[in-house]
Short mmCIF file of C-alpha atoms and ligand atoms in Angstrom, two decimals:
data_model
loop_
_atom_site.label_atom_id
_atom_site.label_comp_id
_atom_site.label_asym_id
_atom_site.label_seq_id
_atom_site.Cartn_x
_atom_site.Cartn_y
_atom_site.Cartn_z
CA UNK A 22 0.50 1.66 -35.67
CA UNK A 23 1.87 4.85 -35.69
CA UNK A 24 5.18 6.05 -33.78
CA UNK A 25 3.67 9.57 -32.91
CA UNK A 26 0.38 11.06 -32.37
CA UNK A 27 -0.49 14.67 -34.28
CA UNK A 28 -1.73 17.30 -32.22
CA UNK A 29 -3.21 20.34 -34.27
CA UNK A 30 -4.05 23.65 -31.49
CA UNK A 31 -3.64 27.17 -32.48
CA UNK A 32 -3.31 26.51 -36.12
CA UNK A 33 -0.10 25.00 -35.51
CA UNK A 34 0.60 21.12 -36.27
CA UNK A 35 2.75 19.08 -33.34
CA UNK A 36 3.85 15.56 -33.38
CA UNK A 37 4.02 13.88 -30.29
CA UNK A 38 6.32 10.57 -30.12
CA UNK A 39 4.22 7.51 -28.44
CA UNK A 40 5.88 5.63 -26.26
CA UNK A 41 5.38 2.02 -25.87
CA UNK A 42 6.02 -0.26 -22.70
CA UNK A 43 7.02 -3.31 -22.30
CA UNK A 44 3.22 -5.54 -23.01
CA UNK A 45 2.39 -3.07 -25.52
CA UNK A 46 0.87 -0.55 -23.61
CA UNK A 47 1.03 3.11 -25.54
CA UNK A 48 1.59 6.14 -24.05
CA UNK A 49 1.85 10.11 -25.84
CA UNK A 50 4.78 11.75 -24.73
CA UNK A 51 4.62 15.06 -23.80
CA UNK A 52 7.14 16.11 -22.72
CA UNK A 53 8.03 18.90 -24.91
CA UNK A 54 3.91 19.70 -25.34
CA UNK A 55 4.77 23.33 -23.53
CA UNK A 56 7.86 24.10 -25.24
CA UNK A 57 6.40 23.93 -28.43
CA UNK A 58 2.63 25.63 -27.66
CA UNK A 59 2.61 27.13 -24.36
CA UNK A 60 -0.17 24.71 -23.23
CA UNK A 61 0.08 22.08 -20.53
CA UNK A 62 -2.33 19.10 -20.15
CA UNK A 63 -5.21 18.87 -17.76
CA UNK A 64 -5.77 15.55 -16.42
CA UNK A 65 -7.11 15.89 -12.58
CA UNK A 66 -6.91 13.01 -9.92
CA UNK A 67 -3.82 12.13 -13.13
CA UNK A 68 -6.40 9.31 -14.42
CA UNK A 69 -4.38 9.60 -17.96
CA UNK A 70 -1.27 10.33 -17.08
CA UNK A 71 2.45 8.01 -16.96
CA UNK A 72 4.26 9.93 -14.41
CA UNK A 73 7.13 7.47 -15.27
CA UNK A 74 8.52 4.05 -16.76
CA UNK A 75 9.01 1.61 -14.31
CA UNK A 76 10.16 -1.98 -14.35
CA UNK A 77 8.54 -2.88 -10.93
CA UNK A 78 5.09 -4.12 -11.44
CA UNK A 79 2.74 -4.68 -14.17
CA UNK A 80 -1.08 -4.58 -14.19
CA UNK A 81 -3.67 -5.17 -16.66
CA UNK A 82 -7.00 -3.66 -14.95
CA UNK A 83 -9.26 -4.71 -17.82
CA UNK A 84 -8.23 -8.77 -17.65
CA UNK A 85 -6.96 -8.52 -13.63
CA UNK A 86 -3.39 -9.13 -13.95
CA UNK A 87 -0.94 -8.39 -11.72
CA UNK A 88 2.29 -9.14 -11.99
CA UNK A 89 5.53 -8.21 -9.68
CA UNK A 90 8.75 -8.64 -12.13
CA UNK A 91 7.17 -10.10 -14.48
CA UNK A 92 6.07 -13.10 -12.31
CA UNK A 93 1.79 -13.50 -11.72
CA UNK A 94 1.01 -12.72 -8.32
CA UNK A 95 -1.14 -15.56 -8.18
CA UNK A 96 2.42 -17.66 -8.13
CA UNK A 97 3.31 -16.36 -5.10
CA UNK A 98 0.34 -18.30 -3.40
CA UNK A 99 0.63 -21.63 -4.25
CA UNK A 100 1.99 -23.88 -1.70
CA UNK A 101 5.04 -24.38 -0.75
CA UNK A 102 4.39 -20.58 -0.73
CA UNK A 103 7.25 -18.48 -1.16
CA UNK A 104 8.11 -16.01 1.79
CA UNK A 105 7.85 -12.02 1.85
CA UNK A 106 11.52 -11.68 2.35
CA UNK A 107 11.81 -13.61 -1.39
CA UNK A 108 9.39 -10.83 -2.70
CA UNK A 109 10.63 -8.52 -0.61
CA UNK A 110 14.39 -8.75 -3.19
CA UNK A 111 12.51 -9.31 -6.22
CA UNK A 112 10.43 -6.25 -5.32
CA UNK A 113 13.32 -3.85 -4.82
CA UNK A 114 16.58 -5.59 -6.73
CA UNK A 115 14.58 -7.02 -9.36
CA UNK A 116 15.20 -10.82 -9.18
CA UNK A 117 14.78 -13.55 -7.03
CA UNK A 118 17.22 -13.75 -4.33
CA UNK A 119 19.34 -16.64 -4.85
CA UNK A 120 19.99 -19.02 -1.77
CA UNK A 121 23.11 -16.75 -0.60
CA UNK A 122 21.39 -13.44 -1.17
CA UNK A 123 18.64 -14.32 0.62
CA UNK A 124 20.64 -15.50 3.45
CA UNK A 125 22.58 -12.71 3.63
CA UNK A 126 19.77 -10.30 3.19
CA UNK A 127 17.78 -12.40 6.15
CA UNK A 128 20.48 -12.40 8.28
CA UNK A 129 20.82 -8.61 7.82
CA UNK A 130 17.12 -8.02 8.93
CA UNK A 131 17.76 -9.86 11.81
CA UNK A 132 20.71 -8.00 12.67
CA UNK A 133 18.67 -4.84 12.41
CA UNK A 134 15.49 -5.74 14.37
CA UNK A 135 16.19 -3.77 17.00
CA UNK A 136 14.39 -0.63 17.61
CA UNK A 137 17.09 2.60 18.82
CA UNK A 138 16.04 2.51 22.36
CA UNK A 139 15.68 6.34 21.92
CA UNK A 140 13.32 5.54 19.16
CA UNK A 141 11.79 2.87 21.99
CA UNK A 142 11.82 5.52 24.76
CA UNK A 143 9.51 7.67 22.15
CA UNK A 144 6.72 5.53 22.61
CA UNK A 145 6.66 6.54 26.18
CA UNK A 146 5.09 9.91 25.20
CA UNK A 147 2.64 9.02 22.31
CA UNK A 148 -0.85 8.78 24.03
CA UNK A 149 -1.93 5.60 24.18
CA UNK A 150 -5.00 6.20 21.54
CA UNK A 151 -3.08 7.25 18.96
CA UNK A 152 -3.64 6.52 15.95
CA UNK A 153 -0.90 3.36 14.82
CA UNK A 154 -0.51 4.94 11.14
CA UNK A 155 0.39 8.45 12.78
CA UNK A 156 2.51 6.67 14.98
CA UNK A 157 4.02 4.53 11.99
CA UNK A 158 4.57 7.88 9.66
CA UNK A 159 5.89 9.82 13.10
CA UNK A 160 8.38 6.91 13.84
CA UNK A 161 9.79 6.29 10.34
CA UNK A 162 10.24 9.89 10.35
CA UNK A 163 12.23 9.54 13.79
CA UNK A 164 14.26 7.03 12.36
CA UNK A 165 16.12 9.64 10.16
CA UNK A 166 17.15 10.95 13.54
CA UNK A 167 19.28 7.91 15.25
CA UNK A 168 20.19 6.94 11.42
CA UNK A 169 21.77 10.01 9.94
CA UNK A 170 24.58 7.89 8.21
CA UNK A 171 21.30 6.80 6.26
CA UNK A 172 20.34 10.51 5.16
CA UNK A 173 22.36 9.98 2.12
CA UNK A 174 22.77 6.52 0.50
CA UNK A 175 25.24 6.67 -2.22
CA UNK A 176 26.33 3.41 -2.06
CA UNK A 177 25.33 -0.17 -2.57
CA UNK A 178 26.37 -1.55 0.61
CA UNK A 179 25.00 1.38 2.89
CA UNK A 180 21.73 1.20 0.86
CA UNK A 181 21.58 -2.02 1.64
CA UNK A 182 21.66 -1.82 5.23
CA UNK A 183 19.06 1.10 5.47
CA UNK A 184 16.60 -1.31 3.10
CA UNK A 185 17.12 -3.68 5.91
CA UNK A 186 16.66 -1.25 8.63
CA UNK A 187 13.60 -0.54 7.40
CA UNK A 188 11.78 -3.74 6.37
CA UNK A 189 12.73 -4.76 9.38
CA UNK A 190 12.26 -2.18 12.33
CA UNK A 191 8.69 -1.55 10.67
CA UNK A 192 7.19 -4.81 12.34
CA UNK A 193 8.95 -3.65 15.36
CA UNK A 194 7.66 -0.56 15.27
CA UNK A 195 4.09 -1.79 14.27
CA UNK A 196 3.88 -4.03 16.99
CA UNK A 197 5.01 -1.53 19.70
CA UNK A 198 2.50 0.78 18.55
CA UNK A 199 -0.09 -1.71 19.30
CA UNK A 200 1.60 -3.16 22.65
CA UNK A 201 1.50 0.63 23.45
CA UNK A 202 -1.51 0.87 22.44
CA UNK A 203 -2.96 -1.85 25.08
CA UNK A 204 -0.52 -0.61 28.15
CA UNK A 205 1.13 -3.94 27.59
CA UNK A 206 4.80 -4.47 27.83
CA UNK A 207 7.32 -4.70 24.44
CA UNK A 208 8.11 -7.74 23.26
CA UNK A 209 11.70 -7.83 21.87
CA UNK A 210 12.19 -9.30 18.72
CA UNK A 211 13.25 -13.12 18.85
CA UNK A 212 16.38 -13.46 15.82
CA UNK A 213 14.99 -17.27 15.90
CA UNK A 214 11.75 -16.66 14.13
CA UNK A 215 10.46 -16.00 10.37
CA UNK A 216 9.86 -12.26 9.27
CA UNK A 217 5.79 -12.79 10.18
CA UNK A 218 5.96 -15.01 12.69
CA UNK A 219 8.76 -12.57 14.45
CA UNK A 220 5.52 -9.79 14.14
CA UNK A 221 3.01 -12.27 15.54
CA UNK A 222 5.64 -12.84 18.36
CA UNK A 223 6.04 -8.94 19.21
CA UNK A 224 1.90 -8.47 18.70
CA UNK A 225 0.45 -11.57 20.85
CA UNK A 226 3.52 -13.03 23.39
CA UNK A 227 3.99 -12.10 27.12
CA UNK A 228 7.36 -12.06 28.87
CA UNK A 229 6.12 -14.74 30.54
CA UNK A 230 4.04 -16.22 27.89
CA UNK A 231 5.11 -17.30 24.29
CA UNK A 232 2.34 -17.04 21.59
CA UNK A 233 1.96 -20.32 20.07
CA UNK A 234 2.32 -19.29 15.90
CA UNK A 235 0.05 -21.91 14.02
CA UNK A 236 1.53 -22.40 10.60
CA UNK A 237 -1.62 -21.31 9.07
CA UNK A 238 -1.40 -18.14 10.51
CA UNK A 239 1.94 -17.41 9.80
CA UNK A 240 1.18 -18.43 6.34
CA UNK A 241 -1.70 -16.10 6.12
CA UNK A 242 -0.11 -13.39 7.34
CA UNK A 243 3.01 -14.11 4.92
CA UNK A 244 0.04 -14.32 1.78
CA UNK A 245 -1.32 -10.33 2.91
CA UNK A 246 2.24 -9.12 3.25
CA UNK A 247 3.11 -10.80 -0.13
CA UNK A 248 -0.18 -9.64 -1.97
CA UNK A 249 0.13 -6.02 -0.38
CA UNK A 250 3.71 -5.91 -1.62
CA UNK A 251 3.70 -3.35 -5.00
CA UNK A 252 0.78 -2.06 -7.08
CA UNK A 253 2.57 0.82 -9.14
CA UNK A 254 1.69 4.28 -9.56
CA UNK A 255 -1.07 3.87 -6.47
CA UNK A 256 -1.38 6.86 -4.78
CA UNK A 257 1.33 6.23 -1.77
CA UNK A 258 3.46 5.06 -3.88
CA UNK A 259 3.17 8.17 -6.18
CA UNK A 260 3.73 9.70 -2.83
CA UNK A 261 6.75 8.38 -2.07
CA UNK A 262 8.00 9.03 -5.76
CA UNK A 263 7.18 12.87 -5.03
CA UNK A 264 8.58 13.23 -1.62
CA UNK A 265 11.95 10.93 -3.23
CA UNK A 266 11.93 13.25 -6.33
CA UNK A 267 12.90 16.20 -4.23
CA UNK A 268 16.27 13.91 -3.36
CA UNK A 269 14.29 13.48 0.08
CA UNK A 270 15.89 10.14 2.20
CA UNK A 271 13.72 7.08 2.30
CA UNK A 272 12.68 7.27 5.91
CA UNK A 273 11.35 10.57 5.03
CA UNK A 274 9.95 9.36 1.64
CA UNK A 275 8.11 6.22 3.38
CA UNK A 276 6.64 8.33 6.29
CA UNK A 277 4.77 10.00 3.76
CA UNK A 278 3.74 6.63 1.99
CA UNK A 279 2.48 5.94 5.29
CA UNK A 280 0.39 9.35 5.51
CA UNK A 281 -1.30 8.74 2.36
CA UNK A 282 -2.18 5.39 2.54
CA UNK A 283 -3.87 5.50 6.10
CA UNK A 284 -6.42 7.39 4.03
CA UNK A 285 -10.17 5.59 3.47
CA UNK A 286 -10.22 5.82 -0.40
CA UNK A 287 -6.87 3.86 -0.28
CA UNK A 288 -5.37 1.80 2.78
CA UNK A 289 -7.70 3.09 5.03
CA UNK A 290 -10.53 1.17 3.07
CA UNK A 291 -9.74 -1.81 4.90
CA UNK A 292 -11.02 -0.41 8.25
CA UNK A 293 -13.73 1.06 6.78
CA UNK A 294 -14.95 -2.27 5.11
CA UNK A 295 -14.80 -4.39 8.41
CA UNK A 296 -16.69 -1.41 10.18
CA UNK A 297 -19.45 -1.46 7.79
CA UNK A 298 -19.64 -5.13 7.99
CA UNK A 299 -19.88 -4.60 11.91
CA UNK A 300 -22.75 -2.62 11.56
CA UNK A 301 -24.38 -4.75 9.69
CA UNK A 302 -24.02 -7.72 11.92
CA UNK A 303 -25.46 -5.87 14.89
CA UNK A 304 -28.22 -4.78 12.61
CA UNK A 305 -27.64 -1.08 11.82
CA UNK A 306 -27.53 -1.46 8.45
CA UNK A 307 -28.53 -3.51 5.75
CA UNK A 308 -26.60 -5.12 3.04
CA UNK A 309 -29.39 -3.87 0.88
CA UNK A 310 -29.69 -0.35 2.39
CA UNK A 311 -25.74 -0.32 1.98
CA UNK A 312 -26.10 -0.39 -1.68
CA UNK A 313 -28.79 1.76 -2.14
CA UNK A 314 -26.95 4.32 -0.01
CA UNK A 315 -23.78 3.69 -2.40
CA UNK A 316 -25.73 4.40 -5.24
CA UNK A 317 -27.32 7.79 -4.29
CA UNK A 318 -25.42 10.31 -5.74
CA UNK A 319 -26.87 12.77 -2.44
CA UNK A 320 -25.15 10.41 -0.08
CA UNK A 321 -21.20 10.76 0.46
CA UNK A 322 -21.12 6.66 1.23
CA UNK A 323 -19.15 4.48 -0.93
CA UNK A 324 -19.47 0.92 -0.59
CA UNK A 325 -15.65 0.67 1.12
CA UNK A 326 -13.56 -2.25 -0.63
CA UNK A 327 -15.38 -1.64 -4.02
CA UNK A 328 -14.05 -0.10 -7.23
CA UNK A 329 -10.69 0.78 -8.25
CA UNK A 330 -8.67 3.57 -10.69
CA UNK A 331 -7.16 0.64 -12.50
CA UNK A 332 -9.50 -2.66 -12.66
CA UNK A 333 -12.22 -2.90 -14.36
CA UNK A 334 -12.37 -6.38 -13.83
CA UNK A 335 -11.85 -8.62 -10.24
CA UNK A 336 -8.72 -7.42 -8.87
CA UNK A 337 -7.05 -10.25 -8.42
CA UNK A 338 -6.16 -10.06 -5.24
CA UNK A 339 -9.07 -9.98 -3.75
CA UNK A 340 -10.46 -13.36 -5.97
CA UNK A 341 -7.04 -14.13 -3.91
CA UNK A 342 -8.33 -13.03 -0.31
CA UNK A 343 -11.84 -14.43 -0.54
CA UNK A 344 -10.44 -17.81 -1.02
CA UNK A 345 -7.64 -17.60 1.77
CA UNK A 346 -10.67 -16.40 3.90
CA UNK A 347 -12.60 -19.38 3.33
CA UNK A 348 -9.80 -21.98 4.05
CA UNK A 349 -8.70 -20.69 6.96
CA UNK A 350 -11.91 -19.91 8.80
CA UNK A 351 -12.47 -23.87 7.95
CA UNK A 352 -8.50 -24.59 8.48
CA UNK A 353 -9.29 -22.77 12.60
CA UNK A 354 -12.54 -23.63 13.27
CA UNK A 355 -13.82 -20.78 13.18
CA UNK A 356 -17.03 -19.47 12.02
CA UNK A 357 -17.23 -15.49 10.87
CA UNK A 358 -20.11 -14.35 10.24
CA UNK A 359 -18.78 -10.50 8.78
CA UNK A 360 -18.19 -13.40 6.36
CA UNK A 361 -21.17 -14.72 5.30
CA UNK A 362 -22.46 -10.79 5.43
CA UNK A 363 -19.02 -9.92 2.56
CA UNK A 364 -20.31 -12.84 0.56
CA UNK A 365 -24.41 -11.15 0.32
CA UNK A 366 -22.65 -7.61 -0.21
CA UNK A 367 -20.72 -8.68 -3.14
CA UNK A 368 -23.05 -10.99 -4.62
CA UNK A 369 -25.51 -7.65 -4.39
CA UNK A 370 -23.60 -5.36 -5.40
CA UNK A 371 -22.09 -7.66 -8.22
CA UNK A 372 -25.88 -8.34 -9.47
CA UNK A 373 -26.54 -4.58 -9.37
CA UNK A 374 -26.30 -2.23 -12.43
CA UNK A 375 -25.22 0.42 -10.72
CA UNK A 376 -22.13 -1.42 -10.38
CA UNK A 377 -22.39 -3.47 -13.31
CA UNK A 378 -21.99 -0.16 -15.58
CA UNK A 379 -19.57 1.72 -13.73
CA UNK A 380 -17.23 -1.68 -13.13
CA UNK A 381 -16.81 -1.92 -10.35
CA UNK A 382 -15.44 -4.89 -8.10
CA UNK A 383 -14.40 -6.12 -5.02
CA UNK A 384 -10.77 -4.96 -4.34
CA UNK A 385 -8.01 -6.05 -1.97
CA UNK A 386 -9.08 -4.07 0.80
CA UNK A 387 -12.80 -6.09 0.53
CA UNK A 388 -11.58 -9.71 2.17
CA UNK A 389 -7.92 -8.44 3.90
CA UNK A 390 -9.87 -7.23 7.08
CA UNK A 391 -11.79 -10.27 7.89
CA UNK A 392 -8.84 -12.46 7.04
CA UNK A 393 -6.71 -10.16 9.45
CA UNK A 394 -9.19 -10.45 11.72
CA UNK A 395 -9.14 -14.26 11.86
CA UNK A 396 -5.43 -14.42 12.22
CA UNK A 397 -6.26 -11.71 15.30
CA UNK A 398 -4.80 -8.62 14.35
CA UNK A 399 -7.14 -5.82 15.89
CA UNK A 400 -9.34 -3.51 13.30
CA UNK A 401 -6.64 0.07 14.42
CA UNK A 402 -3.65 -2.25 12.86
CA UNK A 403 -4.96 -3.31 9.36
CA UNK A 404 -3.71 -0.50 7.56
CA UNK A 405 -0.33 -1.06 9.56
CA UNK A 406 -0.38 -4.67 8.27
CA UNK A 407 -0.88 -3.16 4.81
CA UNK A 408 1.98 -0.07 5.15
CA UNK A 409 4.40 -3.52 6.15
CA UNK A 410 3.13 -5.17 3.60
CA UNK A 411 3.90 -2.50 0.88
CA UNK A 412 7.06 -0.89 1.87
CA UNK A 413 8.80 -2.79 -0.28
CA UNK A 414 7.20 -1.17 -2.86
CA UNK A 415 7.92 2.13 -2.18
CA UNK A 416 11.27 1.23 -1.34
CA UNK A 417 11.52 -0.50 -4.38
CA UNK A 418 10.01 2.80 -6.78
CA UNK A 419 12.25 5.32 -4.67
CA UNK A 420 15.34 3.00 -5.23
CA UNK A 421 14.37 3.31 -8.73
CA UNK A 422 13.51 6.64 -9.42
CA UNK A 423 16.95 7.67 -7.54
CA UNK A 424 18.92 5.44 -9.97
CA UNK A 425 17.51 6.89 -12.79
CA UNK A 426 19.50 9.09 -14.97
CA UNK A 427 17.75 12.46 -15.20
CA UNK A 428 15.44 12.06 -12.94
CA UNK A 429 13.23 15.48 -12.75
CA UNK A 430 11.65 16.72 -9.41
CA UNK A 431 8.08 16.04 -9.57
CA UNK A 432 5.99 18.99 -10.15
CA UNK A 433 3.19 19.35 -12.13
CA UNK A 434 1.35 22.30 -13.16
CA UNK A 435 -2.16 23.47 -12.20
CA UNK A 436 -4.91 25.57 -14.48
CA UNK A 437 -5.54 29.11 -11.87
CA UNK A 438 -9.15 30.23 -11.36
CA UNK A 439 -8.76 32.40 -9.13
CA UNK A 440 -9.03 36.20 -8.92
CA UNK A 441 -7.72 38.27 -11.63
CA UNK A 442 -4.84 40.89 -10.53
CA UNK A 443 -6.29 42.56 -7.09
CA UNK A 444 -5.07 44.91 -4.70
CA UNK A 445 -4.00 44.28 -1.01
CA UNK A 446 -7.11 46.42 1.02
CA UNK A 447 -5.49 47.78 4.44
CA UNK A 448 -7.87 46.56 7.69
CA UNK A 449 -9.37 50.05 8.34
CA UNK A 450 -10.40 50.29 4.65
CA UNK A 451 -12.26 46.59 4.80
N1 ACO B 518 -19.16 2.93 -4.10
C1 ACO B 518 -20.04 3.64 -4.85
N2 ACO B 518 -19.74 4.23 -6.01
C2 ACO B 518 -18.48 4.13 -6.44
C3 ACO B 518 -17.50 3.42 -5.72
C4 ACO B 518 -17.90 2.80 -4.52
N3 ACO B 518 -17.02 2.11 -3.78
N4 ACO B 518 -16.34 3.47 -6.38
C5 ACO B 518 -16.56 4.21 -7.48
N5 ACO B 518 -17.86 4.60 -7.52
C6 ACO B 518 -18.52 5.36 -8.59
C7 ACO B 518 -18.19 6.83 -8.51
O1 ACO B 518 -19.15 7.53 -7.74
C8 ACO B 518 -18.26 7.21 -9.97
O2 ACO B 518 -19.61 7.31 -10.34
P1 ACO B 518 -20.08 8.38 -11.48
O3 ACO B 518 -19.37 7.95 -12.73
O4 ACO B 518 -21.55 8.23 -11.52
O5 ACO B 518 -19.63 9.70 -10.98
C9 ACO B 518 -17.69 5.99 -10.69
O6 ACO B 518 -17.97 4.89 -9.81
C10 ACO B 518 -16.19 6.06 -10.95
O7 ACO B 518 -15.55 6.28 -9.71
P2 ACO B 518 -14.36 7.29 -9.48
O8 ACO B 518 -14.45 7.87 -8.12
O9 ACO B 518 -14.27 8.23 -10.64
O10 ACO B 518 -13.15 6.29 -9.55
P3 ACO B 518 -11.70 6.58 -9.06
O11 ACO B 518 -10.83 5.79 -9.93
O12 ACO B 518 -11.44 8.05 -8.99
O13 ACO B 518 -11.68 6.05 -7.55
C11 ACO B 518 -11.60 4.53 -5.74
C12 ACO B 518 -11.24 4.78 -7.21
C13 ACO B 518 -11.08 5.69 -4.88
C14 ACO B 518 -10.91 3.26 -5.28
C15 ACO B 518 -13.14 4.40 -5.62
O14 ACO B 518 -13.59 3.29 -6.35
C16 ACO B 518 -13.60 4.28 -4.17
O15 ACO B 518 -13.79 5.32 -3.51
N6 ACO B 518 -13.75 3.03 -3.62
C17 ACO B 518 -14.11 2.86 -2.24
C18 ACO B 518 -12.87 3.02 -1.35
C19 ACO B 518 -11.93 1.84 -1.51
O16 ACO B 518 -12.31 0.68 -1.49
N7 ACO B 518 -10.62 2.16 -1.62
C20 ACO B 518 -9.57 1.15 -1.74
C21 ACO B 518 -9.05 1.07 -3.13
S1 ACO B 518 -7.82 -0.16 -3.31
C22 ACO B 518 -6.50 0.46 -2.54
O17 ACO B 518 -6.25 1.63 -2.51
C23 ACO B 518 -5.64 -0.43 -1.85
#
């Protein structure tokens, strides 16, 4: 193998050093490609592209690995399953919590469950239909405001407490948005209950009227939050890294990992996936009709909760989902029969060569609906579930990108095609 890759443009010979990660993986740096021959690359949608070395997570896409810290996801799932607050530390400190840390660090969320009753009082003038993810992004956002201490972390003990602040006042905030939502009253936080079963609590009890928390729901809920945690370089994530580059806080950096995930070719995929299985249940569509329409390159549709940047393979999360799905419809009782439709759609589009050449699979977003679903969380607050679920992640890539030495402001360049030099054309001369 060679240490650096030979570029000849111009007549001119550059060497480029490779850089190589930590399970092999190669990458060309190119860093000083512009200094030496005035050209940039061009790599849209950054398919090619490192924007950094990270020691968060690690995916293969072609075998369907994912692994947070080193440790497979699919370890996190076995029972006793370990809880989101565990992954939660590994995720942003990088290493499980020991017994103390984690009671320290649990005991800290609990301390900080409480919403700034003028953050509270804001929900007062948010129309009821609004969106949850704007009202997510909008409230993380407002946070900054009651938490200025928090504007500027420089040390351990203060970051710390605004990590806390945050895993924890985002269920709160979540599950006001949906009590809102439903012209129902908030539900304090109770300090006696688990991280998800604390949510559940705020979502589902009355004042007068405590939601009974089955253990298989709570663990559910505790499996999405853990499998939602960190995926790397995705595109909120990236977000957050571009928004934190500019030395932005992390309420402001996370409010725009919100915004980019509530989007349908990311987060928002979810929704769309348990919509199109709705239609096809009350016989608007067919499972058949739905491929054929993702296949026709005149028709906009993709088949939602298919296909991803990185695997080319199952994403392992989903093989993950599908299974959780089954057991706990059988676990409840229950019989759902967006199901049964999920099962046809993949096994179709799995059998189909359109999707046989091109790779593409079910991802996370295919089975995390329908197993919301059955757990009761409403189709407006999946993508919450998943923003909850994955703040640790951003949290975890700002924390490191701030720590890093050097660190450069994210800003790439672009190739103009516009006009050529032109001249400003007063209005009576147009
Ligand atoms: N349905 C139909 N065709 C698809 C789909 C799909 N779901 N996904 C990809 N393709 C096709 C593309 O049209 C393209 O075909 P072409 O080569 O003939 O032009 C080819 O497969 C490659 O797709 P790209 O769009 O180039 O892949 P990219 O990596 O840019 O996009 C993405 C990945 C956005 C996830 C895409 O697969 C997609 O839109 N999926 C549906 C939305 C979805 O499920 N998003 C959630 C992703 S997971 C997450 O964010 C949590």
């Amino acid at each position: 193998m060679t240490d650096n890759a030979v570029l000849m443009v111009d007549g001119q010979t550059i060497e480029l050093p490779i850089v190589e990660g930590a399970e092999g993986e190669r990458s060309i740096d190119i860093t000083a490609l512009r200094a030496q021959t005035g050209l940039t690359s061009y790599d849209p949608g950054l398919v090619n592209t490192s924007i950094c070395k990270s020691a968060i997570t690690y995916i293969d896409g072609d075998k369907g690995v994912l692994r947070y810290r080193g440790i497979p996801v699919e370890q996190f799932t076995v029972q006793p399953q370990p809880n989101f607050v565990e992954v939660v530390w590994l995720l942003i400190f990088g290493n499980l919590p020991s017994r103390e840390e984690l009671k320290i660090f649990r005991d800290m969320l609990t301390s900080h469950e409480l919403l700034h009753e003028d953050v509270k009082d804001q929900f007062q003038h948010i129309p009821a239909d609004a969106p949850p993810m704007a009202i997510l992004s909008a409230t993380l956002n407002h946070l900054a405001c009651v938490y200025r201490k928090y504007l500027v972390v420089d040390d351990p003990e203060r970051l710390l407490e605004v990590i806390a602040s945050l895993i924890s006042q985002v269920r709160t905030i979540a599950a006001f948005s949906y009590r809102r939502s439903k012209g129902l009253p908030f539900i304090y936080p109770n300090p006696n209950l688990r991280y998800c079963a604390n949510f559940l609590h705020m979502m589902f009890s009355s004042p007068y009227q405590q939601y009974i928390i089955s253990p298989e729901v709570e663990d559910a809920l505790n499996l999405i939050f853990i499998l939602h945690a960190d995926h790397e370089q995705n595109c909120s994530t990236t977000t957050v890294r571009a928004v934190g580059s500019a030395r932005a806080n992390l309420f402001a950096s996370c409010a725009a990992g919100v915004s980019a995930l509530w989007g349908p070719l990311h987060g928002g995929a979810n929704v769309e996936v348990v919509e199109m299985l709705e239609r096809i249940h009350k016989g608007g569509l067919s499972p058949a009709q739905c491929i054929r329409d993702a296949r026709d390159k005149n028709n906009p549709f993709r088949l939602s909760g298919f296909g991803h940047r990185i695997y080319r393979n199952f994403d392992p999360r989903a093989k993950i989902l599908k299974q959780a799905c089954d057991r706990v419809l059988q676990i409840t009782g229950q019989r759902d029969p967006l199901l049964d439709i999920a099962f046809e759609l993949e096994e179709l589009a799995l059998n189909d060569d359109y999707f046989i050449e091109r790779k593409l699979y079910p991802n996370v977003d295919f089975y995390s609906g329908i197993l919301l679903r059955t757990i009761g969380i409403p189709t407006n607050m999946f993508t919450v579930c998943f923003a909850i679920g994955r703040l640790p992640g951003w949290i975890a890539h700002w924390k490191e990108q701030n720590e890093e030495q050097g660190g450069r402001i994210i800003r790439p360049r672009q190739v103009y095609v516009g006009n050529n030099l032109s001249s400003y054309v007063p209005m009576e001369d147009r």
